[in-house]
Amino acid sequence: MARLMSFPPEILDRLFFYADSTTRKNLRCSSHVLSAIGQRWVFDCLTVSLTDASCGRLDHIISRPVLAKCVTKLYMNTWNLDNEVSDWDYLQSQEFQYQENGRSRTSLGERLWNAFDRLKELPRLESLILRFHDDCGETEFDNCLQGLAVRDVILTRFLSAVVALPRPLRELGLLDFQNVYFNETQTAANRNKVLNSLQILRLDVTNVDREESQFVHARNAQDCYRKLPRSWLKPTMANLEHLTLYSRLRAGFCPKLDLRGLHFPRLRSLSLGNYAFMHDSQLDWILSHGSTLLELYLDQCTIIYEAALSFNVDEPIPVSATILSLEDFHPHPDLVVDRLYASYSGRWANYFRAFQNALPHLRHFRFGFTPGRWTRRILPFEQDMQIAIGFHQQCYMEYILAERDAILGAIQLESGENTSRSLLSVFQNDHVKTRQRVLLAWWVQFMNQAGGINLVVYYAPSMLVQNVGLSARLAQILGGCINMMFMFGSIVPSFFLDRMGRRNTMIAGCAGLSLCMMMISALLSQAKTSNGHSYSSAAVTFFFLYMLVFGMSVNCVPWVYVPEILPLAARTRGTAIGISSNWLWNFTVVMITPVIINRLHWKAYLIFMVTNALFVPAFYFFYPETSNLRLEDVDYIFSRSGDPVKNAQQILAELKLNGHVDALQGSGSQISPSRHFSEEKGVHEARNETKLAPAESRST
């Protein structure tokens, strides 16, 4: 203790700053010096509950001006943490007292009103957190611990007390908050006056504790989130620096929580909890604060991947209940008449990239979930720094389920067809056309080598000496530069192959390689004429161009295409067979090149001109497009009847139109992949009339 007391007072003050509440109290009791230094830290933040002991402590602190001046933040529970109470305990007149065990007892309502009235006696109070009970109702007549009528009365008295404070509030928090608007003009005016001065606003909106699918369309829930921006957020726009919005419902998409039209020019920190994204405008709203936003916290937020809108034929479509417009919904072939369908292509990868590019001042970002946040209502509820970083179970609503169903559907599609594990079993002509797909994989790797790439890679210096007539040193330098074009060309498909497409890239690449070989052969054929040196020098240009085109096309596509085109059961063995073609023809081309160059000279290049030209129609007629398809969807290209190339075009059209692949169309199989929606409480199979096909169209 003596060593501790030897520190300067400012160091001891910092020790209290970093200590928790219990440690502060213990240190203060250890000596008079620490008692004086730690007094402001011990009484800086208080929690008041509706118990005799807690209210008595508050009265004791307020009665001592020295202690009252220390209080800057107050957490107030509007219900007794020790006993479950009814609305009657709040709604009794504050003058009314009743008998319990022969003694007069003050009602809970009177305790709360007394606590509110004494807030003005805390001269430095600048932060208030008001906590309601998490048990609430949809209407005034629901049997719950704190119904709408009680919350309205409590919040009205609370706002009246806050307006009377000696200094405006800097921070306001409402935990398990439900009421959004007031019919009384004076109460609304008090609310706006309190909100106008706020720098920090924390709202945690609660709703009835039922299955989400049963109450997201409840009128009270819809009204609550619809009026929240106008009633509680708009008045704070001028001064607000931190905003916390949490919700028990997964608000944002439905119930609609539309923040468009709100802009906080001083916003530095934003925390969203249980918020659902399904429209780019929601992302744009966050990005609109890029000039000031320093901290962003996304706690158990999700991207709604796809949604079905239910409505009765005789009633208007409840589009207003969602963040989307009517134009964003469309009929779905697998849904009954009273369903509309919508999908969203946004992914967290796009969001993170947008945050990186459009929030230049962002210094702290957390995405994940707060452990225990939704199972145990905790105080205080500023849990931004406790968010466990990482993807959680509902980071994509339906996305994980759709991926799982697609994989299970692919396994079911392939099951029973090819159960043998022998190498020859991959050549069976089963329902998913394994033999055809293995042959396609073998031939695409053949194209990788039979186009003459190793003629250039291995023998470029020799060809430049023998056919072009360059010196050995210059040929070596140019040979190295020619091979560098291979590297430069490979950069393009590394970033853009999914946009370029597999078929178009290969067709254009083989055509380009054929043209280069033709020009090399034509120019070298004139090497012995009077201007032969000029022709030979011009041929070098097409060696460069050949390597560039190869790197951009035929170099990469076969290596991607082989595992994509093969079914799951034959993927490893089929890939091995396909790669064997690459090395077999690699060896062949390398061995025959010196012979044909020495004997045929410029005519040797015509061989590879022809092979590359033949690859163009071969790829056009026999190789289906696999870009932007999941591996599980490729099976449907071959399981459907008809030409696989046309099937692939049809599937890509389905994805563009509907956002998903119809697993049953034209397959003739008995596959029934799960097509259903799940809510936050778990994965629940929907009824038959609401089944949906998995709509994921990309591998992420």
XYZ file of C-alpha atoms in Angstrom:
700
model
C 0.000 0.000 0.000
C 2.874 2.388 0.821
C 4.299 1.956 -2.670
C 0.882 2.545 -4.185
C 0.410 5.724 -2.157
C 3.751 7.017 -3.400
C 2.336 7.543 -6.902
C 1.242 11.052 -7.868
C -2.516 11.755 -7.603
C -2.934 11.904 -11.373
C -1.503 8.364 -11.700
C -3.851 7.104 -8.990
C -6.709 8.781 -10.809
C -5.847 6.849 -13.977
C -5.771 3.613 -11.979
C -9.360 4.255 -10.960
C -10.220 5.034 -14.561
C -9.089 1.592 -15.771
C -10.402 -0.379 -12.760
C -13.785 -2.104 -12.764
C -16.595 -1.101 -10.418
C -15.748 -3.617 -7.668
C -12.053 -2.711 -7.653
C -12.896 0.972 -7.454
C -15.034 0.438 -4.390
C -12.378 -1.677 -2.680
C -9.614 0.841 -3.396
C -11.723 3.683 -2.084
C -12.227 1.875 1.209
C -8.480 1.312 1.699
C -7.426 4.870 2.637
C -8.632 8.464 2.947
C -6.451 9.571 0.045
C -7.788 6.912 -2.311
C -11.287 7.599 -1.039
C -11.007 11.227 -2.106
C -9.419 10.415 -5.451
C -11.756 7.545 -6.312
C -14.960 9.190 -5.165
C -15.854 10.587 -8.573
C -15.138 7.246 -10.266
C -17.206 5.196 -7.820
C -20.235 7.467 -8.168
C -19.699 8.424 -11.808
C -22.047 5.691 -13.082
C -25.005 4.351 -11.103
C -27.654 1.687 -11.668
C -31.092 2.167 -10.117
C -33.727 -0.544 -9.818
C -37.237 -0.368 -8.385
C -36.323 -1.875 -5.033
C -36.395 -0.133 -1.662
C -32.636 -0.576 -1.236
C -31.725 0.773 -4.688
C -34.062 3.760 -4.496
C -32.805 4.445 -0.985
C -29.187 4.559 -2.202
C -30.147 7.010 -4.919
C -31.883 9.260 -2.366
C -28.810 9.082 -0.122
C -26.471 10.104 -2.942
C -28.705 12.947 -4.079
C -28.998 14.229 -0.505
C -25.218 14.722 -0.415
C -24.270 17.431 -2.971
C -20.645 16.297 -3.084
C -21.687 12.855 -4.261
C -24.498 14.121 -6.474
C -21.976 16.183 -8.459
C -20.034 12.996 -9.252
C -22.918 11.286 -11.071
C -22.707 11.690 -14.852
C -24.354 8.469 -16.066
C -27.385 6.615 -14.754
C -28.895 3.265 -15.698
C -32.566 3.038 -14.670
C -34.555 -0.185 -14.607
C -38.280 0.431 -14.956
C -39.137 -2.891 -13.349
C -38.184 -4.804 -10.255
C -35.360 -7.175 -11.113
C -36.271 -9.409 -8.175
C -40.003 -9.837 -8.719
C -42.286 -10.246 -11.688
C -44.889 -7.491 -11.535
C -48.053 -6.561 -13.370
C -49.225 -3.435 -15.111
C -51.326 -2.559 -12.073
C -48.194 -1.873 -10.037
C -47.247 0.885 -12.471
C -50.655 2.356 -13.261
C -51.664 3.032 -9.672
C -51.852 6.695 -8.710
C -48.637 7.896 -7.134
C -50.652 9.044 -4.089
C -52.052 5.564 -3.586
C -50.469 3.198 -1.116
C -51.684 -0.264 -0.221
C -51.190 -2.699 2.623
C -48.920 -5.701 2.428
C -48.369 -7.847 5.546
C -49.934 -5.106 7.677
C -47.503 -2.415 6.426
C -47.976 0.390 3.962
C -46.056 -0.170 0.745
C -45.280 2.308 -2.026
C -46.275 1.187 -5.514
C -43.670 0.586 -8.184
C -45.091 3.457 -10.177
C -44.527 5.888 -7.328
C -40.949 4.718 -6.853
C -40.254 5.270 -10.525
C -41.922 8.683 -10.600
C -39.961 9.756 -7.516
C -36.723 8.654 -9.149
C -37.579 10.570 -12.313
C -38.426 13.719 -10.340
C -35.109 13.673 -8.488
C -32.987 13.453 -11.636
C -32.859 17.249 -11.804
C -30.923 17.212 -8.534
C -27.941 15.598 -10.284
C -26.214 18.696 -11.686
C -23.658 16.908 -13.906
C -25.915 14.162 -15.248
C -25.377 13.877 -19.004
C -26.116 10.249 -19.823
C -29.297 8.238 -19.149
C -30.032 4.611 -20.034
C -33.652 3.557 -19.477
C -34.408 -0.141 -19.443
C -37.850 -1.617 -19.997
C -38.902 -5.219 -19.481
C -38.358 -7.413 -22.527
C -41.857 -8.901 -22.117
C -44.226 -6.794 -24.177
C -47.415 -7.066 -26.200
C -48.709 -6.131 -29.612
C -51.771 -4.356 -28.230
C -52.858 -2.649 -25.048
C -54.863 -5.715 -24.076
C -52.083 -8.303 -24.222
C -51.245 -9.965 -20.910
C -47.604 -9.070 -20.322
C -45.378 -7.507 -17.690
C -45.102 -4.165 -19.484
C -47.764 -3.497 -22.083
C -48.058 -0.582 -24.460
C -50.084 1.520 -22.013
C -47.450 1.154 -19.285
C -44.584 1.953 -21.613
C -46.392 5.015 -22.873
C -46.909 6.324 -19.328
C -43.323 5.593 -18.269
C -41.775 7.174 -21.331
C -44.015 10.238 -21.048
C -42.971 10.822 -17.418
C -39.351 10.104 -18.259
C -39.212 12.686 -21.065
C -40.836 15.291 -18.836
C -38.170 14.665 -16.202
C -35.316 14.822 -18.739
C -36.513 18.164 -20.114
C -36.314 19.555 -16.571
C -32.640 18.601 -16.116
C -30.236 21.485 -15.434
C -28.164 20.609 -18.502
C -29.136 18.900 -21.797
C -28.435 15.199 -22.092
C -25.418 14.141 -24.129
C -26.332 10.423 -24.280
C -29.680 8.628 -24.226
C -30.218 4.880 -24.322
C -33.509 2.999 -24.419
C -33.210 -0.742 -23.875
C -36.133 -3.023 -24.802
C -37.829 0.025 -26.234
C -41.161 -0.333 -28.048
C -43.161 2.902 -28.156
C -42.171 5.126 -31.034
C -44.709 7.920 -31.303
C -47.010 9.866 -29.007
C -50.462 11.289 -29.560
C -49.944 14.130 -27.079
C -48.344 17.211 -28.567
C -46.496 18.107 -25.362
C -44.899 14.660 -25.072
C -43.757 14.784 -28.703
C -42.312 18.248 -28.092
C -40.440 16.994 -25.018
C -39.057 14.092 -27.040
C -37.812 16.384 -29.794
C -36.235 18.754 -27.276
C -34.338 15.881 -25.656
C -33.225 14.459 -28.982
C -32.035 17.771 -30.418
C -29.107 17.985 -28.000
C -27.996 14.346 -28.134
C -24.574 13.293 -29.324
C -25.107 9.586 -28.558
C -28.351 7.674 -29.096
C -28.736 3.975 -28.382
C -32.021 2.257 -29.216
C -32.758 -1.397 -28.634
C -36.229 -2.153 -30.005
C -38.129 -5.097 -28.577
C -41.181 -6.952 -29.846
C -43.426 -9.758 -28.760
C -41.583 -12.980 -27.976
C -43.027 -15.320 -30.589
C -41.867 -17.067 -33.716
C -40.674 -14.348 -36.065
C -42.729 -15.608 -38.982
C -45.888 -15.050 -36.928
C -45.372 -11.444 -35.957
C -43.237 -9.645 -38.520
C -46.468 -8.558 -40.186
C -48.110 -7.445 -36.926
C -49.407 -3.912 -37.264
C -47.656 -2.683 -34.144
C -44.292 -4.056 -35.266
C -44.670 -2.529 -38.715
C -45.742 0.849 -37.309
C -42.886 0.803 -34.816
C -40.126 0.444 -37.396
C -41.865 2.571 -40.005
C -42.155 5.573 -37.667
C -38.871 5.112 -35.839
C -36.693 7.133 -38.301
C -39.041 10.094 -38.390
C -39.888 10.148 -34.671
C -36.618 9.274 -32.959
C -33.802 9.711 -35.472
C -34.636 12.766 -37.537
C -34.584 15.185 -34.543
C -31.014 14.089 -33.726
C -29.492 14.695 -37.153
C -27.790 18.005 -36.346
C -25.597 16.871 -33.438
C -25.549 13.065 -33.335
C -22.082 11.485 -33.324
C -22.893 7.898 -32.317
C -25.944 5.829 -33.248
C -26.781 2.350 -31.987
C -29.768 0.547 -33.482
C -30.556 -2.923 -32.197
C -33.710 -4.903 -32.730
C -35.110 -8.180 -31.526
C -36.788 -8.599 -34.900
C -34.501 -8.825 -37.884
C -35.564 -5.387 -39.032
C -34.461 -3.600 -42.156
C -36.019 -5.663 -44.916
C -39.179 -6.712 -43.094
C -40.290 -5.118 -40.852
C -39.225 -2.158 -42.917
C -36.642 0.079 -41.274
C -35.878 2.603 -43.994
C -33.107 5.050 -43.108
C -33.060 6.770 -46.484
C -33.655 10.475 -46.161
C -31.659 10.675 -42.924
C -28.156 12.062 -42.887
C -26.041 12.741 -39.824
C -23.294 15.195 -40.818
C -21.332 14.576 -37.598
C -21.782 10.814 -37.304
C -18.542 9.190 -36.185
C -19.715 5.799 -34.922
C -22.518 3.505 -36.130
C -23.631 0.226 -34.574
C -26.340 -1.952 -36.132
C -27.635 -5.117 -34.478
C -29.853 -7.776 -36.017
C -30.268 -5.631 -39.122
C -31.226 -7.239 -42.443
C -29.890 -5.976 -45.777
C -31.734 -6.688 -49.027
C -31.292 -3.531 -51.074
C -28.307 -1.490 -52.223
C -29.879 1.648 -50.758
C -29.197 0.280 -47.274
C -25.502 0.010 -48.072
C -25.528 3.400 -49.776
C -26.950 4.984 -46.614
C -23.947 3.796 -44.605
C -21.538 4.908 -47.310
C -23.136 8.355 -47.406
C -21.458 9.048 -44.041
C -18.005 8.256 -45.395
C -16.673 11.760 -44.746
C -17.110 11.450 -40.966
C -17.559 7.765 -40.035
C -14.692 6.385 -37.951
C -16.248 3.262 -36.387
C -18.685 0.714 -37.788
C -20.100 -2.269 -35.905
C -22.381 -4.889 -37.472
C -23.663 -7.270 -34.802
C -25.478 -10.355 -36.112
C -26.495 -8.529 -39.271
C -27.572 -10.546 -42.261
C -28.093 -10.320 -45.988
C -31.529 -11.578 -47.015
C -30.682 -13.653 -50.007
C -34.171 -14.382 -51.252
C -37.682 -13.799 -50.004
C -41.247 -14.798 -50.789
C -43.992 -12.213 -50.227
C -47.296 -13.677 -49.080
C -50.597 -11.943 -49.638
C -54.286 -12.714 -49.955
C -55.805 -12.422 -53.389
C -58.593 -10.151 -52.092
C -56.228 -7.823 -50.195
C -53.520 -5.388 -51.369
C -49.992 -6.749 -51.656
C -48.114 -5.672 -48.465
C -45.091 -4.311 -50.321
C -44.981 -1.382 -47.889
C -43.970 -3.858 -45.193
C -40.594 -4.356 -46.899
C -37.678 -2.189 -47.990
C -38.325 -3.246 -51.601
C -40.779 -1.834 -54.110
C -43.370 -3.785 -56.052
C -41.101 -3.800 -59.124
C -38.509 -5.813 -57.170
C -40.921 -8.739 -56.771
C -42.022 -11.109 -59.493
C -43.967 -14.363 -59.753
C -42.118 -17.610 -59.333
C -42.953 -20.814 -61.228
C -42.679 -22.917 -58.077
C -44.911 -20.698 -55.944
C -48.689 -20.630 -55.752
C -50.742 -17.680 -56.850
C -50.519 -15.741 -53.580
C -46.711 -15.601 -53.486
C -44.223 -13.217 -55.014
C -40.488 -13.738 -55.078
C -37.461 -11.457 -54.794
C -33.729 -12.099 -54.695
C -30.696 -9.978 -53.863
C -27.278 -10.356 -55.444
C -25.345 -8.416 -52.781
C -22.794 -10.374 -50.743
C -20.724 -9.488 -47.723
C -17.638 -9.472 -49.924
C -19.197 -6.613 -51.914
C -20.092 -4.809 -48.704
C -16.617 -5.153 -47.212
C -15.072 -3.911 -50.444
C -17.439 -0.940 -50.450
C -16.534 -0.118 -46.846
C -12.870 -0.225 -47.771
C -13.269 2.062 -50.773
C -15.996 4.481 -49.656
C -15.217 4.911 -45.948
C -11.733 6.425 -46.085
C -11.677 7.517 -42.431
C -12.870 4.198 -40.988
C -10.528 3.186 -38.175
C -12.461 0.464 -36.374
C -14.728 -2.150 -37.957
C -16.264 -5.236 -36.397
C -18.521 -7.764 -38.070
C -19.842 -10.778 -36.179
C -22.045 -11.410 -33.184
C -22.125 -10.701 -29.458
C -22.137 -14.008 -27.503
C -25.248 -14.251 -25.358
C -26.603 -10.954 -26.657
C -29.923 -12.388 -27.819
C -30.446 -15.023 -25.128
C -29.829 -12.911 -22.014
C -30.890 -9.296 -21.748
C -27.827 -7.632 -20.281
C -26.978 -4.251 -18.815
C -25.287 -2.146 -19.912
C -25.939 -2.800 -23.586
C -22.972 -0.969 -25.079
C -21.416 -4.176 -26.410
C -19.678 -2.868 -29.534
C -16.205 -3.986 -28.514
C -17.435 -7.420 -27.409
C -18.595 -8.451 -30.881
C -16.960 -11.766 -31.760
C -15.461 -11.197 -35.201
C -16.466 -13.709 -37.862
C -19.363 -15.023 -39.891
C -22.276 -16.272 -37.851
C -24.965 -18.799 -38.658
C -27.414 -16.285 -40.126
C -24.974 -14.010 -41.962
C -26.869 -15.047 -45.108
C -30.526 -15.827 -44.603
C -31.189 -18.855 -46.812
C -27.715 -18.692 -48.375
C -26.136 -21.388 -46.206
C -29.301 -23.469 -46.459
C -29.416 -23.080 -50.230
C -25.784 -24.110 -50.541
C -26.395 -27.146 -48.379
C -29.483 -28.138 -50.374
C -27.654 -27.720 -53.667
C -24.833 -29.969 -52.504
C -27.275 -32.563 -51.173
C -29.240 -32.329 -54.413
C -26.094 -32.948 -56.436
C -25.211 -35.945 -54.277
C -28.731 -37.272 -54.645
C -28.572 -36.714 -58.393
C -25.347 -38.691 -58.691
C -26.112 -41.346 -56.070
C -26.870 -44.811 -57.347
C -25.415 -44.050 -60.738
C -21.740 -44.718 -60.256
C -20.839 -46.265 -56.928
C -17.705 -48.074 -58.122
C -14.341 -46.611 -57.125
C -12.300 -48.118 -59.956
C -10.608 -45.922 -62.510
C -12.645 -47.394 -65.366
C -15.922 -46.572 -63.609
C -15.589 -42.934 -64.657
C -16.233 -44.018 -68.260
C -19.728 -45.305 -67.474
C -22.516 -43.611 -69.424
C -24.757 -42.856 -66.458
C -27.549 -40.335 -65.908
C -25.162 -37.430 -65.384
C -23.047 -38.425 -68.420
C -19.830 -39.059 -66.528
C -18.081 -40.605 -69.530
C -18.822 -37.626 -71.769
C -17.633 -35.205 -69.094
C -14.365 -37.080 -68.522
C -13.701 -37.079 -72.277
C -14.386 -33.344 -72.402
C -11.880 -32.871 -69.589
C -9.298 -34.988 -71.425
C -9.710 -33.142 -74.710
C -9.624 -29.657 -73.180
C -6.211 -30.465 -71.707
C -5.214 -31.816 -75.108
C -6.095 -28.376 -76.538
C -3.819 -26.785 -73.969
C -0.794 -28.583 -75.445
C -1.690 -29.363 -79.051
C -1.893 -25.685 -79.923
C 1.908 -25.512 -80.029
C 2.654 -23.701 -76.806
C 5.712 -25.750 -75.936
C 7.073 -25.261 -79.420
C 7.436 -21.608 -78.396
C 8.225 -22.055 -74.698
C 11.032 -24.589 -75.105
C 12.412 -23.805 -78.545
C 11.896 -20.063 -79.011
C 15.673 -19.302 -79.137
C 16.327 -22.177 -81.539
C 13.461 -21.148 -83.821
C 14.641 -17.556 -83.860
C 18.096 -18.727 -84.898
C 17.058 -21.360 -87.452
C 13.907 -19.857 -88.939
C 14.306 -16.112 -88.378
C 18.062 -15.926 -88.705
C 18.893 -14.023 -85.530
C 22.145 -14.313 -83.631
C 22.238 -16.733 -80.699
C 22.587 -13.958 -78.096
C 19.750 -11.859 -79.500
C 17.602 -14.978 -79.839
C 18.100 -15.789 -76.158
C 17.144 -12.253 -75.119
C 14.055 -12.225 -77.306
C 13.151 -15.744 -76.165
C 13.076 -14.568 -72.570
C 10.978 -11.539 -73.506
C 8.576 -13.736 -75.483
C 8.040 -15.960 -72.459
C 7.369 -12.900 -70.304
C 4.310 -12.208 -72.467
C 2.920 -15.473 -71.116
C 3.034 -13.980 -67.607
C 1.495 -10.666 -68.651
C -1.336 -12.377 -70.491
C -2.183 -14.542 -67.491
C -2.998 -11.458 -65.409
C -6.196 -10.755 -67.366
C -8.078 -14.032 -66.705
C -6.908 -14.022 -63.105
C -9.283 -11.111 -62.510
C -11.854 -11.275 -65.297
C -12.306 -14.918 -66.355
C -15.788 -15.196 -64.816
C -16.863 -12.161 -66.811
C -15.115 -13.319 -69.981
C -16.650 -16.800 -69.833
C -14.987 -20.148 -70.465
C -16.366 -20.743 -73.975
C -15.802 -17.259 -75.359
C -12.298 -17.120 -73.945
C -11.301 -20.468 -75.438
C -12.928 -19.817 -78.819
C -11.378 -16.383 -79.159
C -8.032 -17.648 -77.841
C -7.803 -20.599 -80.231
C -8.796 -18.375 -83.140
C -6.112 -15.889 -82.146
C -3.471 -18.611 -81.793
C -4.385 -20.021 -85.198
C -4.052 -16.574 -86.747
C -0.642 -16.067 -85.129
C 0.647 -19.421 -86.389
C -0.646 -18.654 -89.864
C 1.113 -15.275 -89.926
C 4.360 -16.763 -88.586
C 4.292 -19.432 -91.265
C 3.402 -16.939 -94.018
C 6.104 -14.464 -93.034
C 8.824 -17.086 -92.570
C 7.972 -18.569 -95.951
C 9.318 -15.325 -97.442
C 12.573 -15.424 -95.470
C 14.648 -16.312 -98.527
C 13.338 -13.532 -100.724
C 15.065 -10.208 -101.268
C 13.239 -8.663 -98.271
C 13.476 -11.830 -96.248
C 15.018 -10.194 -93.217
C 12.066 -7.817 -92.900
C 9.591 -10.671 -93.160
C 11.470 -12.691 -90.575
C 11.619 -9.740 -88.194
C 7.866 -9.240 -88.594
C 7.331 -12.893 -87.643
C 8.916 -12.208 -84.260
C 5.980 -9.877 -83.483
C 3.547 -12.766 -83.819
C 5.632 -14.917 -81.471
C 5.078 -12.194 -78.877
C 1.395 -11.957 -79.704
C 0.999 -15.742 -79.626
C 2.324 -15.944 -76.043
C 0.166 -13.022 -74.937
C -3.011 -14.577 -76.366
C -2.171 -18.000 -74.941
C -1.647 -16.562 -71.463
C -4.999 -14.770 -71.670
C -6.992 -17.797 -72.790
C -5.848 -21.370 -73.409
C -3.330 -21.302 -70.579
C -5.856 -20.929 -67.758
C -9.272 -22.142 -68.965
C -8.483 -25.892 -69.167
C -7.171 -25.960 -65.606
C -10.357 -24.312 -64.349
C -12.706 -26.174 -66.661
C -11.642 -29.722 -65.798
C -12.780 -29.781 -62.130
C -15.855 -27.689 -62.989
C -17.138 -30.009 -65.699
C -16.696 -33.262 -63.767
C -19.334 -34.728 -61.407
C -18.590 -34.954 -57.720
C -18.120 -38.747 -57.670
C -15.594 -38.648 -60.527
C -13.923 -35.323 -59.822
C -10.638 -36.598 -58.421
C -10.178 -39.506 -60.837
C -11.497 -37.546 -63.809
C -9.159 -34.658 -63.035
C -6.244 -37.085 -62.905
C -7.214 -38.466 -66.312
C -7.589 -34.973 -67.751
C -4.205 -33.830 -66.436
C -2.611 -36.972 -67.857
C -3.590 -35.673 -71.289
C -1.734 -32.434 -70.611
C 1.547 -34.110 -69.735
C 1.219 -36.778 -72.417
C 0.886 -34.186 -75.195
C 3.419 -31.929 -73.502
C 5.926 -34.745 -73.899
C 4.797 -35.444 -77.467
C 5.067 -31.855 -78.675
C 8.460 -31.366 -77.046
C 9.818 -34.529 -78.663
C 8.541 -33.907 -82.197
C 9.261 -30.162 -82.401
C 13.010 -30.386 -83.241
C 12.277 -32.927 -85.945
C 9.493 -31.029 -87.688
C 11.314 -27.700 -87.408
C 14.430 -29.167 -89.054
C 12.516 -30.951 -91.796
C 9.513 -28.713 -92.467
C 10.880 -25.322 -91.491
C 8.102 -22.706 -91.863
C 5.545 -25.389 -92.784
C 5.755 -26.810 -89.243
C 3.728 -23.869 -87.967
C 0.875 -24.771 -90.309
C 0.289 -27.922 -88.256
C -0.508 -25.881 -85.170
C -2.471 -23.360 -87.215
C -4.774 -26.210 -88.205
C -5.074 -27.695 -84.716
C -5.959 -24.329 -83.184
C -8.483 -23.672 -85.944
C -10.133 -27.056 -85.327
C -10.437 -26.296 -81.605
C -12.758 -23.352 -82.337
C -15.739 -25.391 -83.663
C -14.956 -28.210 -81.233
C -15.357 -25.903 -78.251
C -18.356 -24.165 -79.799
C -20.362 -27.352 -80.419
C -19.316 -29.643 -77.559
C -18.277 -27.585 -74.540
C -21.001 -25.964 -72.397
C -20.449 -22.716 -70.523
C -19.719 -23.152 -66.789
C -18.881 -19.592 -65.765
C -20.941 -18.215 -62.864
C -22.427 -21.620 -62.112
C -22.038 -23.530 -58.881
C -20.417 -26.933 -59.213
C -23.732 -28.458 -58.113
C -25.585 -26.729 -60.956
C -23.243 -28.126 -63.623
C -24.829 -31.558 -63.073
C -28.125 -30.198 -64.404
C -26.423 -29.313 -67.710
C -25.886 -33.024 -68.389
C -28.810 -34.554 -66.479
C -31.335 -32.698 -68.596
C -32.224 -34.169 -71.953
C -30.862 -32.533 -75.071
C -27.655 -30.794 -76.041
C -25.527 -29.860 -72.982
C -24.402 -26.640 -74.699
C -28.007 -25.493 -75.129
C -28.863 -26.709 -71.626
C -26.110 -24.510 -70.208
C -27.451 -21.501 -72.095
C -30.926 -22.230 -70.767
C -29.661 -22.570 -67.184
C -27.775 -19.273 -67.392
C -30.956 -17.644 -68.699
C -32.890 -19.092 -65.742
C -30.329 -17.681 -63.351
C -30.550 -14.252 -64.930
C -34.355 -14.265 -64.901
C -35.219 -16.069 -61.662
C -31.972 -16.091 -59.679
C -31.988 -19.891 -59.367
C -31.830 -23.134 -61.342
C -34.949 -25.254 -61.693
C -33.614 -28.624 -60.606
C -36.542 -30.600 -61.966
C -36.914 -29.095 -65.411
C -36.191 -31.619 -68.097
C -34.248 -33.900 -65.793
C -36.675 -36.750 -65.608
C -35.394 -37.547 -62.125
C -37.087 -37.797 -58.774
C -34.906 -35.241 -57.101
C -36.614 -32.935 -54.631
C -33.993 -30.639 -53.223
C -35.224 -28.716 -50.244
C -36.842 -25.450 -51.256
C -37.805 -23.606 -48.195
C -37.149 -20.593 -46.087
C -35.832 -20.386 -42.541
C -36.118 -17.677 -39.931
C -33.818 -16.629 -37.105
C -35.141 -19.208 -34.632
C -33.887 -22.078 -36.745
C -34.431 -23.888 -40.011
C -38.077 -24.782 -40.534
C -39.394 -26.579 -43.575
C -42.097 -24.599 -45.306
C -45.336 -25.993 -46.554
C -45.425 -27.530 -50.011
C -47.086 -24.527 -51.567
C -44.235 -22.211 -50.523
C -41.298 -24.335 -51.579
C -38.506 -22.597 -53.446
C -35.556 -23.883 -55.348
C -32.123 -22.888 -54.086
C -31.333 -19.623 -55.805
C -27.611 -19.289 -55.352
C -26.001 -18.885 -58.713
C -22.390 -18.193 -57.794
C -19.730 -19.827 -55.727
C -18.589 -17.291 -53.105
